[in-house]
Amino acid sequence: MVPLAQREVPAALRRRVFVALVAALLGFGVLLAQLWNLQVLQGDELRASSDGNRIRLRRLQATRGTVLDRHGKVLVDSRPSFDAVLVAEDTRDLELTLETLGQLLGQSTAEMRNLLSHTGARPPFDEVIVKRDLNWDEVVAIETHQLDLPGVSLQITPRRQYPLGTELAHVLGYVGEVSPEDIAADPRYHLGDLVGKAGIEKHWERYLRGVNGGQQIEVDAVGRKLKVLREVEEEPGNAITLTIDLDLQQAASAALGDRAGSIVALDPTNGEILAMVTSPSFDPNAFARGIRRNEWRALVGDQNRPLSNRSIQGQYPPGSTFKFVVATAALEEGVINPFTRIRCGGGLQFGNHYFRCWKKRGHGSVNVHEALVHSCDVFFYQVAQRLGVDVIARYARVFGLGAPTGIGLDHEQAGTIPDTAWKRKRLKQPWYAGETLSVAIGQGYVTTTPLQMATAIATAATGKQYRPHLVARIETPDGETVHTETPELVGQLQVRETTLRQVRDALRDVVGKGTGKKARLDGIEVAGKTGTSQVVALGRQRPKASQLPRQHRDHAWFVAYAPADEPTIAVAALVEHADGGGGAVAAPIVREVMAKFFELQTTRQGHTYAQNRSTSHRAF
Amino acid sequence: MLRIDRRLIAHFDWPLLLCVLVLLGAGLTTVLSATHGPSHSASPLAVRQLIFALGGLAAMVAALCFDYRWLERYGYVPYAAALLLLVLTAAIGTSGGGARRWIPIGPFMLQPSEFAKLALIVALARYLHRQTGEGPLSLRAVGVPLLLFAPVALLILKQPDLGTAVAIGLTVGVILLIGGMQLRLVVLVAAIVGPALPFVWTHLKPYQQRRVLTFIDPQADPLGAGYHIIQSKIAIGSGLLHGKGFMQGTQNQLNFLPEQHTDFIFAVFAEEWGFLGSAALLGAYVVLLLRCIVVASRARDAFGTLLAFGLSAGIFCQVFINMAMAMGVLPVVGVTLPFFSYGGSSLLATMIAIGLLMNISMRRFTF
């Protein structure tokens, strides 16, 4: 055998083992005593507790915080709702109870049974909500039949409501019941709790949710409440004030009408979103009451994609609106000067491809000012060749294109600003010179979101880029401010003052006498840029919009700011598959938004709005 | 080396085996009762537990087949392996209920902390056996075991598994006292550790803090942590003298008890078998304890004594913490009840410990 270390057992060790044994026996003695205490001395009392399980735990759902517009108008709040709840174990005859209850509530017994089976592995004596949001007749019916309905009770819970319906739905988002994953991630949630599933509701969940409370209640044999033994009060969630101006928002919605598209209006001096319209929209109230399967399927299956927030998720070619970016690049890089003239004869032969100008007869000889005002494509084809795609892309990024703005909503898209590196990486192909011509007029691979275009024109207007944001401040129910959003400067145009002035002058004339005339306002100078972006290439003979199937029609863009010399609002409007170009369709929409904005400013005598504006404006 | 020595068979510890089989049987029926569905068919969990029990018996036999003094020689090998497993758990372990405690192996989940406990006991016995004499342990002789303990405890706390960490800590403390640590030193350690407690407190998870606070005032959080202890006491108390009968416990059958088949399984047993049954169960554990102490004191060498004692301490610290917790004598921390709680790793580790005890018992005359 292998020699192993061996030592005799020291006597002291044996002694200590004995002491430990005595200690352990004492410990078991304590356990035995406690067993005697619980099972014999307190036994009857505890048996009584167990027999009916007299003590129930009822959770008190916290009321979610409200969401307000910048002037304190309610966008989202909660109201009390009567729910019929059932504790299956308290019914004497579950079938009979379900049948009776079904008759009172106008639901079939099968429907009711279905409801119970859906809840899955729930703890017994758990309250199952049989029907939410009872009307008054139903409440009375249950109250009067209380004695025939053991195990059934009424419970008042806060119900989320969106008084504006479809208005702002994409921004506000909606709530739904927590998923098992939500509960696993945060044990403070319980089955049946509401949680923000999209938009502001989701992004600011931790402020809005509040803290649930609870009651320990003693009940009788049929589950009726005898007395509240203990109560932990719930704490309502915080109120969030948005930067949105509801009046402006509604005016913008009205301007867009039932057309599919998006409008984003923001304050170029601080990035506050004043209005954000996405159409078509959906009704978040449907989610609050528990969306039905067929409703959900209809929403998801709708070809018009009402659930998609076009303002931040729609990626569209910017078309000619992109030209102010290219013009800035060209002037700043010195490939042209304000006097450089280029002849437009209606198109440009490049390689074996003929690039048309939108104006068949051509613009004749134009400088950069005229090219922007009349949106001459040929001028920008030429300029783009001199700049090269990589330089254009660099400027586009400075204007905030090609990357999410970080507005704080889910699933914001980045758009695409192509350059040689991008194409090599994404398409594994070299960049072809002809493609630069498409980029020059905001076509080809270029895509942007309406929010990005609003940010870009705001940047052109002020030279500064603020991160667009929706939340102004957050307050507790007691009115204590817990969070104030401060404007975040994310970029500054590093271009010469003269370059900016030349571009702005041209943008002013776009509205004054160019393609954007329909955006003109009385008494306030508007500067902007039209755009009409092709969805499909249609060859030389481009038919009229009305002759095309809807999904092949062009998108109409208009981006603008005003007043031209000291901008206080920037707006981007996009109409999908419009029955006309940016100047005809989108410019009047922006005009209406701006008109409303300045009208509101006047009626509010300036001071309300000015109060809400941040300090950065005064510095401007 | 694996010689079949007649004396080994002659000295096989039959009383210990009998004791274990009784506890194992009672445990299995209680798991069956705690997990059976409304259809009154055996639950898949109970079937799994039966498989674990058979596997446990096999592991027990394996653990008595070699000369335990090999462990004296290679005592740090299992320790190193266990530490590695714990690190692995932290890296690739599966999360369940917010904790990262398991390594999936086929259809089973290995919980390394259960085996780390065993390995630590072996390593401590290995170390202390060369340190203990008639006199008290030196400061260094206390420091090294604490250094062995620290990484295991930290990795388990990180999972987080406060219960297992506490059980191991208590076991280590008991082993050190048996090894000859003076009470004076305990006071000294307390003086050092005491000021660190606020720091530990701030690093506990909120739910762990709540549990401790709940112990001080169970009514403070009747909806959360207090719920466990209230329901457990109701279950135990409502058993009265004779109990409600097998599978008749309403607290358990109506799912009032949380974690009824793992940490609170004693409450299920106590509800069904009453004071008489529970006292008998306590008695069975005491008999097992006495038998283990007999093994420890009869061992021929100091290593055997220390190992046997360490293993016994490991088992009984857990028995004590678990039962005391279920009865509301100690704060609620998650600790399994040896032979009873559902769970393969726990049962396997316990059975290996029993195997080692039998191993020591059998070889008390072999040299």
PDB file of C-alpha atoms in Angstrom, chain A residues 326 469 538 563 596:
ATOM      1  CA  VAL A 326     -24.397  69.281 -52.135  1.00  0.00           C
ATOM      2  CA  HIS A 469     -35.833  65.370 -28.286  1.00  0.00           C
ATOM      3  CA  LEU A 538     -39.372  54.937 -65.471  1.00  0.00           C
ATOM      4  CA  PRO A 563     -38.330  83.238 -40.205  1.00  0.00           C
ATOM      5  CA  LYS A 596     -50.380  77.774 -37.460  1.00  0.00           C
TER       6      LYS A 596
END
